[in-house]
Amino acid sequence: MNSKHQCVQLNDGHFIPVLGFGTLATGEVPKNMSVNAIKLAIDVGFCHFDSAYIYDNEKEVGVAIQSKIADGTVKREDIFVTSKLWPTFSHPDLVKTCLQRSLENLHLDYVDLYLIHYPLAMKPGDENIPKDEHGKIIFDTMDICATWEAMEKCKDAGLAKSIGVSNFNHRQLEMILKKPGLKYKPVCNQVECHLYMNQSKLLDFCKSRDIVLIAYGALGTQRYKLWVNQSSPVLLDDPVLCAMAKKYKQTPALIAFRYLLQRGLVVLAKSFKEERIKENMQVFEFQLTSEDMKLLDGLNRNFRYITANIFADHPNYPFSDEY
């Protein structure tokens, strides 16, 4: 089944495909490999692509999408593209600038979804991670609600069809939801979510406020050295998960994805391997029983792979709250 037929409605009336293709790549992945992977993903049915200013590959994402539009495989309206505002652009005067840079790189007139990447601000400038002479990050004082107002203006200008957030805890979401004069609620919150951290409390909170939860790191991440503790457990080796994969005659990855989808999340799947890209589309071909869903619920450890410790000194560090 094609992913474009599996969508959920956002609180602003737009629809988001429940299975997305993550485009973040490490430096070891050649640029042309990213282009080819996205082209293949479109060919096999992916229509939701998750990118960000900080990924430094939006030109490649744009080239791949535009090539599939040019050859008639898809139309622009068939594709759902996400980008994200990096914290060095959190000042209201810079929000539109960051989005316009992404649009230029993507060769698009608008993105379908634009997110605040983190609920904090860093010193504006040319450096993505500005640091002082002691190697400490230089943060900026910025009211997240002021940033949100600039996001709302981007939506009004037609540069983003929908706007949301990423890596926000429930307290930070409430700050925006309770903002006087709020024009648009965040449509989503993109967070790390998987079997070892199923985000049940945050999911319940978001559902109660008609906010979609989007899962990244759905397989426990690809263990990037900068962000992930290399001694952390390998989720896909979990014996309960592997046993269930044998029961359903599916891969552990597909079981992990299916678990999140059945809980009502939007899931980002990422791979640059042809076999895996094709395989991930098979997540729509089976369903887990309620008993097995409960069994998988029991794997939760509230274990976070991506801690973003470089932001830990910031008072708005999102991962210090329970949820």
GROMACS .gro file of C-alpha atoms in nm:
model
  323
    1MET     CA    1   0.000   0.000   0.000
    2ASN     CA    2   0.132   0.343  -0.092
    3SER     CA    3   0.215   0.566   0.204
    4LYS     CA    4   0.029   0.859   0.046
    5HIS     CA    5  -0.297   0.673   0.119
    6GLN     CA    6  -0.208   0.654   0.488
    7CYS     CA    7  -0.239   1.002   0.635
    8VAL     CA    8  -0.358   1.172   0.951
    9GLN     CA    9  -0.522   1.512   0.965
   10LEU     CA   10  -0.340   1.793   1.141
   11ASN     CA   11  -0.520   2.048   1.359
   12ASP     CA   12  -0.499   2.309   1.081
   13GLY     CA   13  -0.680   2.087   0.831
   14HIS     CA   14  -0.379   1.969   0.631
   15PHE     CA   15  -0.280   1.601   0.612
   16ILE     CA   16   0.053   1.438   0.688
   17PRO     CA   17   0.158   1.093   0.558
   18VAL     CA   18   0.210   0.860   0.856
   19LEU     CA   19   0.532   0.712   0.717
   20GLY     CA   20   0.811   0.957   0.641
   21PHE     CA   21   1.161   0.923   0.499
   22GLY     CA   22   1.434   1.070   0.719
   23THR     CA   23   1.709   1.244   0.522
   24LEU     CA   24   1.971   1.307   0.793
   25ALA     CA   25   2.303   1.155   0.684
   26THR     CA   26   2.646   1.137   0.841
   27GLY     CA   27   2.948   1.280   0.665
   28GLU     CA   28   3.042   0.929   0.551
   29VAL     CA   29   2.736   0.911   0.324
   30PRO     CA   30   2.825   1.051  -0.022
   31LYS     CA   31   2.594   1.328  -0.142
   32ASN     CA   32   2.498   1.134  -0.455
   33MET     CA   33   2.390   0.841  -0.236
   34SER     CA   34   2.140   1.067  -0.060
   35VAL     CA   35   2.001   1.183  -0.395
   36ASN     CA   36   1.965   0.827  -0.524
   37ALA     CA   37   1.805   0.705  -0.199
   38ILE     CA   38   1.539   0.977  -0.209
   39LYS     CA   39   1.466   0.908  -0.576
   40LEU     CA   40   1.423   0.540  -0.497
   41ALA     CA   41   1.206   0.622  -0.195
   42ILE     CA   42   0.971   0.821  -0.420
   43ASP     CA   43   0.963   0.536  -0.672
   44VAL     CA   44   0.857   0.281  -0.407
   45GLY     CA   45   0.586   0.506  -0.261
   46PHE     CA   46   0.735   0.742  -0.002
   47CYS     CA   47   0.589   1.091  -0.027
   48HIS     CA   48   0.690   1.243   0.310
   49PHE     CA   49   1.050   1.368   0.345
   50ASP     CA   50   1.194   1.507   0.666
   51SER     CA   51   1.482   1.754   0.637
   52ALA     CA   52   1.632   2.042   0.835
   53TYR     CA   53   1.856   2.343   0.784
   54ILE     CA   54   2.126   2.188   1.006
   55TYR     CA   55   2.139   1.863   0.804
   56ASP     CA   56   2.334   2.047   0.533
   57ASN     CA   57   2.187   1.828   0.260
   58GLU     CA   58   1.874   2.014   0.156
   59LYS     CA   59   2.024   2.084  -0.187
   60GLU     CA   60   2.046   1.709  -0.245
   61VAL     CA   61   1.691   1.657  -0.115
   62GLY     CA   62   1.574   1.927  -0.355
   63VAL     CA   63   1.761   1.782  -0.653
   64ALA     CA   64   1.607   1.438  -0.592
   65ILE     CA   65   1.252   1.569  -0.554
   66GLN     CA   66   1.276   1.803  -0.851
   67SER     CA   67   1.410   1.523  -1.074
   68LYS     CA   68   1.109   1.303  -0.990
   69ILE     CA   69   0.874   1.593  -1.057
   70ALA     CA   70   1.049   1.663  -1.388
   71ASP     CA   71   1.021   1.301  -1.508
   72GLY     CA   72   0.651   1.293  -1.424
   73THR     CA   73   0.672   1.042  -1.138
   74VAL     CA   74   0.508   1.285  -0.894
   75LYS     CA   75   0.368   1.635  -0.874
   76ARG     CA   76   0.471   1.889  -0.609
   77GLU     CA   77   0.137   1.847  -0.433
   78ASP     CA   78   0.204   1.473  -0.399
   79ILE     CA   79   0.514   1.536  -0.188
   80PHE     CA   80   0.519   1.640   0.180
   81VAL     CA   81   0.841   1.816   0.281
   82THR     CA   82   0.949   1.917   0.633
   83SER     CA   83   1.229   2.152   0.733
   84LYS     CA   84   1.337   2.294   1.068
   85LEU     CA   85   1.448   2.624   1.218
   86TRP     CA   86   1.795   2.602   1.373
   87PRO     CA   87   1.842   2.777   1.716
   88THR     CA   88   2.084   3.040   1.579
   89PHE     CA   89   1.783   3.177   1.386
   90SER     CA   90   1.544   3.187   1.683
   91HIS     CA   91   1.523   3.567   1.688
   92PRO     CA   92   1.191   3.667   1.528
   93ASP     CA   93   1.370   3.876   1.265
   94LEU     CA   94   1.571   3.571   1.151
   95VAL     CA   95   1.304   3.300   1.135
   96LYS     CA   96   1.195   3.384   0.782
   97THR     CA   97   1.560   3.409   0.672
   98CYS     CA   98   1.631   3.051   0.782
   99LEU     CA   99   1.319   2.921   0.610
  100GLN     CA  100   1.399   3.106   0.289
  101ARG     CA  101   1.748   2.955   0.284
  102SER     CA  102   1.597   2.609   0.317
  103LEU     CA  103   1.345   2.681   0.042
  104GLU     CA  104   1.622   2.802  -0.186
  105ASN     CA  105   1.824   2.487  -0.121
  106LEU     CA  106   1.519   2.264  -0.167
  107HIS     CA  107   1.416   2.450  -0.485
  108LEU     CA  108   1.065   2.485  -0.343
  109ASP     CA  109   0.822   2.773  -0.302
  110TYR     CA  110   0.694   2.636   0.028
  111VAL     CA  111   0.744   2.353   0.275
  112ASP     CA  112   0.450   2.148   0.395
  113LEU     CA  113   0.575   2.159   0.755
  114TYR     CA  114   0.819   2.390   0.933
  115LEU     CA  115   0.937   2.309   1.285
  116ILE     CA  116   1.126   2.486   1.562
  117HIS     CA  117   1.413   2.237   1.592
  118TYR     CA  118   1.483   2.294   1.964
  119PRO     CA  119   1.309   2.507   2.231
  120LEU     CA  120   1.613   2.728   2.284
  121ALA     CA  121   1.817   2.996   2.112
  122MET     CA  122   2.187   3.030   2.033
  123LYS     CA  123   2.388   3.337   1.936
  124PRO     CA  124   2.301   3.439   1.579
  125GLY     CA  125   2.582   3.428   1.326
  126ASP     CA  126   2.764   3.215   1.073
  127GLU     CA  127   2.852   2.936   1.318
  128ASN     CA  128   2.591   2.663   1.364
  129ILE     CA  129   2.730   2.588   1.712
  130PRO     CA  130   2.868   2.921   1.841
  131LYS     CA  131   3.119   2.875   2.126
  132ASP     CA  132   3.321   3.106   2.349
  133GLU     CA  133   3.696   3.089   2.413
  134HIS     CA  134   3.636   2.815   2.672
  135GLY     CA  135   3.448   2.595   2.429
  136LYS     CA  136   3.108   2.659   2.584
  137ILE     CA  137   2.806   2.718   2.365
  138ILE     CA  138   2.693   3.080   2.348
  139PHE     CA  139   2.321   3.078   2.407
  140ASP     CA  140   2.086   3.365   2.336
  141THR     CA  141   1.800   3.492   2.549
  142MET     CA  142   1.483   3.455   2.349
  143ASP     CA  143   1.117   3.413   2.435
  144ILE     CA  144   1.008   3.098   2.252
  145CYS     CA  145   0.664   3.254   2.209
  146ALA     CA  146   0.819   3.540   2.010
  147THR     CA  147   0.984   3.283   1.785
  148TRP     CA  148   0.647   3.112   1.745
  149GLU     CA  149   0.483   3.437   1.636
  150ALA     CA  150   0.742   3.462   1.358
  151MET     CA  151   0.658   3.103   1.262
  152GLU     CA  152   0.292   3.203   1.238
  153LYS     CA  153   0.387   3.482   0.998
  154CYS     CA  154   0.568   3.230   0.779
  155LYS     CA  155   0.247   3.027   0.760
  156ASP     CA  156   0.044   3.337   0.677
  157ALA     CA  157   0.293   3.426   0.404
  158GLY     CA  158   0.244   3.082   0.243
  159LEU     CA  159   0.605   2.978   0.297
  160ALA     CA  160   0.494   2.689   0.521
  161LYS     CA  161   0.157   2.518   0.503
  162SER     CA  162   0.179   2.394   0.861
  163ILE     CA  163   0.400   2.481   1.159
  164GLY     CA  164   0.504   2.277   1.459
  165VAL     CA  165   0.786   2.201   1.700
  166SER     CA  166   1.054   1.942   1.765
  167ASN     CA  167   1.217   1.819   2.087
  168PHE     CA  168   0.969   2.006   2.309
  169ASN     CA  169   0.854   1.864   2.643
  170HIS     CA  170   0.498   1.911   2.763
  171ARG     CA  171   0.587   2.219   2.967
  172GLN     CA  172   0.738   2.394   2.667
  173LEU     CA  173   0.441   2.304   2.453
  174GLU     CA  174   0.212   2.455   2.715
  175MET     CA  175   0.406   2.781   2.695
  176ILE     CA  176   0.300   2.816   2.332
  177LEU     CA  177  -0.052   2.680   2.380
  178LYS     CA  178  -0.120   2.933   2.657
  179LYS     CA  179   0.036   3.226   2.472
  180PRO     CA  180  -0.198   3.527   2.464
  181GLY     CA  181  -0.317   3.591   2.110
  182LEU     CA  182  -0.212   3.249   1.982
  183LYS     CA  183  -0.310   3.230   1.615
  184TYR     CA  184  -0.204   2.875   1.527
  185LYS     CA  185  -0.143   2.578   1.756
  186PRO     CA  186   0.160   2.363   1.678
  187VAL     CA  187   0.034   2.082   1.457
  188CYS     CA  188   0.298   1.839   1.580
  189ASN     CA  189   0.591   1.768   1.807
  190GLN     CA  190   0.876   1.563   1.658
  191VAL     CA  191   1.064   1.369   1.927
  192GLU     CA  192   1.274   1.060   1.982
  193CYS     CA  193   1.036   0.769   2.025
  194HIS     CA  194   1.087   0.393   2.008
  195LEU     CA  195   1.027   0.072   2.203
  196TYR     CA  196   1.277   0.167   2.475
  197MET     CA  197   1.127   0.515   2.508
  198ASN     CA  198   0.765   0.496   2.404
  199GLN     CA  199   0.675   0.851   2.518
  200SER     CA  200   0.337   0.735   2.652
  201LYS     CA  201   0.285   1.040   2.874
  202LEU     CA  202   0.388   1.290   2.608
  203LEU     CA  203   0.173   1.105   2.352
  204ASP     CA  204  -0.131   1.126   2.579
  205PHE     CA  205  -0.064   1.495   2.641
  206CYS     CA  206  -0.032   1.570   2.269
  207LYS     CA  207  -0.342   1.370   2.178
  208SER     CA  208  -0.544   1.561   2.438
  209ARG     CA  209  -0.447   1.885   2.261
  210ASP     CA  210  -0.485   1.760   1.904
  211ILE     CA  211  -0.111   1.765   1.839
  212VAL     CA  212   0.045   1.483   1.635
  213LEU     CA  213   0.356   1.316   1.775
  214ILE     CA  214   0.620   1.236   1.512
  215ALA     CA  215   0.881   0.972   1.598
  216TYR     CA  216   1.246   1.002   1.502
  217GLY     CA  217   1.504   0.744   1.610
  218ALA     CA  218   1.227   0.485   1.577
  219LEU     CA  219   1.480   0.200   1.564
  220GLY     CA  220   1.698   0.333   1.843
  221THR     CA  221   1.909   0.564   1.618
  222GLN     CA  222   2.207   0.491   1.398
  223ARG     CA  223   2.444   0.554   1.688
  224TYR     CA  224   2.602   0.879   1.576
  225LYS     CA  225   2.914   0.929   1.787
  226LEU     CA  226   2.851   1.300   1.844
  227TRP     CA  227   2.505   1.242   1.992
  228VAL     CA  228   2.477   0.879   2.107
  229ASN     CA  229   2.649   0.685   2.383
  230GLN     CA  230   2.824   0.400   2.203
  231SER     CA  231   2.765   0.162   2.495
  232SER     CA  232   2.388   0.204   2.475
  233PRO     CA  233   2.178  -0.109   2.409
  234VAL     CA  234   2.101  -0.213   2.051
  235LEU     CA  235   1.723  -0.201   2.028
  236LEU     CA  236   1.693  -0.424   1.721
  237ASP     CA  237   1.872  -0.704   1.910
  238ASP     CA  238   1.607  -0.710   2.183
  239PRO     CA  239   1.499  -1.076   2.232
  240VAL     CA  240   1.129  -0.993   2.276
  241LEU     CA  241   1.130  -0.788   1.957
  242CYS     CA  242   1.321  -1.054   1.765
  243ALA     CA  243   1.084  -1.327   1.882
  244MET     CA  244   0.787  -1.122   1.768
  245ALA     CA  245   0.952  -1.062   1.431
  246LYS     CA  246   0.975  -1.440   1.382
  247LYS     CA  247   0.610  -1.481   1.486
  248TYR     CA  248   0.491  -1.231   1.223
  249LYS     CA  249   0.754  -1.332   0.967
  250GLN     CA  250   0.871  -0.971   0.953
  251THR     CA  251   1.198  -0.795   1.037
  252PRO     CA  252   1.250  -0.648   1.387
  253ALA     CA  253   1.257  -0.304   1.225
  254LEU     CA  254   0.912  -0.348   1.071
  255ILE     CA  255   0.770  -0.462   1.406
  256ALA     CA  256   0.921  -0.156   1.573
  257PHE     CA  257   0.773   0.075   1.310
  258ARG     CA  258   0.433  -0.097   1.319
  259TYR     CA  259   0.414  -0.062   1.698
  260LEU     CA  260   0.449   0.317   1.672
  261LEU     CA  261   0.204   0.351   1.384
  262GLN     CA  262  -0.065   0.158   1.567
  263ARG     CA  263  -0.028   0.393   1.864
  264GLY     CA  264  -0.115   0.685   1.638
  265LEU     CA  265   0.230   0.830   1.575
  266VAL     CA  266   0.378   0.947   1.249
  267VAL     CA  267   0.702   0.754   1.195
  268LEU     CA  268   1.025   0.854   1.022
  269ALA     CA  269   1.212   0.565   0.863
  270LYS     CA  270   1.562   0.619   0.733
  271SER     CA  271   1.790   0.410   0.518
  272PHE     CA  272   2.022   0.458   0.224
  273LYS     CA  273   2.008   0.090   0.126
  274GLU     CA  274   1.775  -0.007  -0.157
  275GLU     CA  275   1.661  -0.331   0.009
  276ARG     CA  276   1.570  -0.154   0.335
  277ILE     CA  277   1.393   0.136   0.163
  278LYS     CA  278   1.169  -0.107  -0.023
  279GLU     CA  279   1.121  -0.322   0.286
  280ASN     CA  280   1.006  -0.030   0.502
  281MET     CA  281   0.699   0.019   0.282
  282GLN     CA  282   0.581  -0.327   0.390
  283VAL     CA  283   0.487  -0.186   0.731
  284PHE     CA  284   0.130  -0.137   0.599
  285GLU     CA  285   0.091  -0.505   0.510
  286PHE     CA  286   0.033  -0.648   0.858
  287GLN     CA  287  -0.107  -0.557   1.199
  288LEU     CA  288  -0.005  -0.640   1.555
  289THR     CA  289  -0.261  -0.786   1.796
  290SER     CA  290  -0.360  -0.589   2.105
  291GLU     CA  291  -0.190  -0.855   2.319
  292ASP     CA  292   0.137  -0.813   2.132
  293MET     CA  293   0.107  -0.435   2.151
  294LYS     CA  294   0.087  -0.467   2.531
  295LEU     CA  295   0.387  -0.697   2.531
  296LEU     CA  296   0.586  -0.438   2.338
  297ASP     CA  297   0.464  -0.166   2.575
  298GLY     CA  298   0.651  -0.358   2.844
  299LEU     CA  299   0.986  -0.297   2.673
  300ASN     CA  300   0.979   0.072   2.765
  301ARG     CA  301   1.278   0.183   2.975
  302ASN     CA  302   1.244   0.560   2.932
  303PHE     CA  303   1.584   0.526   2.769
  304ARG     CA  304   1.692   0.818   2.552
  305TYR     CA  305   1.960   0.757   2.289
  306ILE     CA  306   1.988   1.119   2.177
  307THR     CA  307   2.041   1.341   2.480
  308ALA     CA  308   2.167   1.657   2.305
  309ASN     CA  309   2.399   1.709   2.604
  310ILE     CA  310   2.559   2.007   2.433
  311PHE     CA  311   2.241   2.196   2.531
  312ALA     CA  312   2.227   2.061   2.886
  313ASP     CA  313   2.336   2.392   3.043
  314HIS     CA  314   2.045   2.580   2.893
  315PRO     CA  315   1.749   2.648   3.126
  316ASN     CA  316   1.515   2.536   2.847
  317TYR     CA  317   1.697   2.204   2.799
  318PRO     CA  318   1.400   1.993   2.693
  319PHE     CA  319   1.504   1.654   2.825
  320SER     CA  320   1.520   1.736   3.197
  321ASP     CA  321   1.143   1.699   3.246
  322GLU     CA  322   0.976   1.364   3.292
  323TYR     CA  323   0.794   1.407   2.962
   0.00000   0.00000   0.00000
